[in-house]
Amino acid sequence: MTFGIRFLTGYSASFDMATQKAEWPPHPARIFMAMAATFFETGAEPEEQRALEWLESQQAPTIHASEAEVRSNYDVFVPVNDSASGIANRSRQVRQFAKCRPHCDTIYLRWGDDCPDDVSAAMEALCAKVTRLGHSASLVQMWVSADEPAAGLQTWIPTDGAGGERLRVAEAGMLADLERQFNGRAIQEYAELEEQIHSARGRAKAKLKTEAQERFPAGPPKSSRPTVRATKAYQAEGRAGEAATELSGCGPFDSGIILLRKLEGPNLGLESTLQLTGALRNAVMKHGPQPPPAWISGHAPDGSPVKRPHLAFFP
């Protein structure tokens, strides 16, 4: 099964505690945790649970991703929530928001063998609901992909050796571990009991308070930060004994884009962009080779559109 993930803002915002810098490529465990969080937040459908349990039992995936430019970390002072009320107080905590910009905004993961049809359908539904990967600013679109990874992406392959870069990976039982660490059921039950106590009066209120003390002697239940035990060595294909190739982008676009800037005359509004790009294309069609070749016109001699890359104008 292959997953596609597109970073909608062009950036990935996730922090690798081991290296103290932006995490790239995204670790398989982080992707699994994003799917698990979506599963718990959207009703915990049984079919999706079976799909995640199937996924966690598979071998570590192969990752196809471009290189990325890592932004320098900087300290940000953020309000700290009051432990009792959940309301931000005046104290501040130092946090770092690690961020990187991949040269291509889409990555692919080949994860597991061919899966049963019911698992595939549930996985498609779950992926469609995933909205972020890592920090809430790291917005993504995720899907089950039938396409081949884009040309120019580097491949990270899991290995059995000790060398390479170690990435956190999912393992059997991880979904159950995440549920225990999040402790969502107990937190929900405590909140419902607190609401009943607040609304009750007299003996009913006293009885509910006694029940709360018996069920939660340590006070309000809390969530713990997810921990991942399993890691796997990954080797970037083509890196052994040589420097990594710098990618200028992905897909058919050339890195040598010609930029034209209007310096004189009145400004043009957004509604003028199609007229402007059309005029540029017409000028190239008129003054270029005659008849215009397909890589300029985008059309075959019979007028049908070509499927190969061709010249493009964009504002």
PDB file of C-alpha atoms in Angstrom, residues 33 164 175 257-258 308:
ATOM      1  CA  MET A  33       0.329   8.703  15.157  1.00  0.00           C
ATOM      2  CA  GLY A 164      22.323   5.189   8.454  1.00  0.00           C
ATOM      3  CA  LEU A 175      -2.426   1.765  18.618  1.00  0.00           C
ATOM      4  CA  ILE A 257      12.383  29.521 -14.830  1.00  0.00           C
ATOM      5  CA  ILE A 258      12.421  32.812 -16.790  1.00  0.00           C
ATOM      6  CA  ARG A 308       4.184  15.294 -22.504  1.00  0.00           C
TER       7      ARG A 308
END
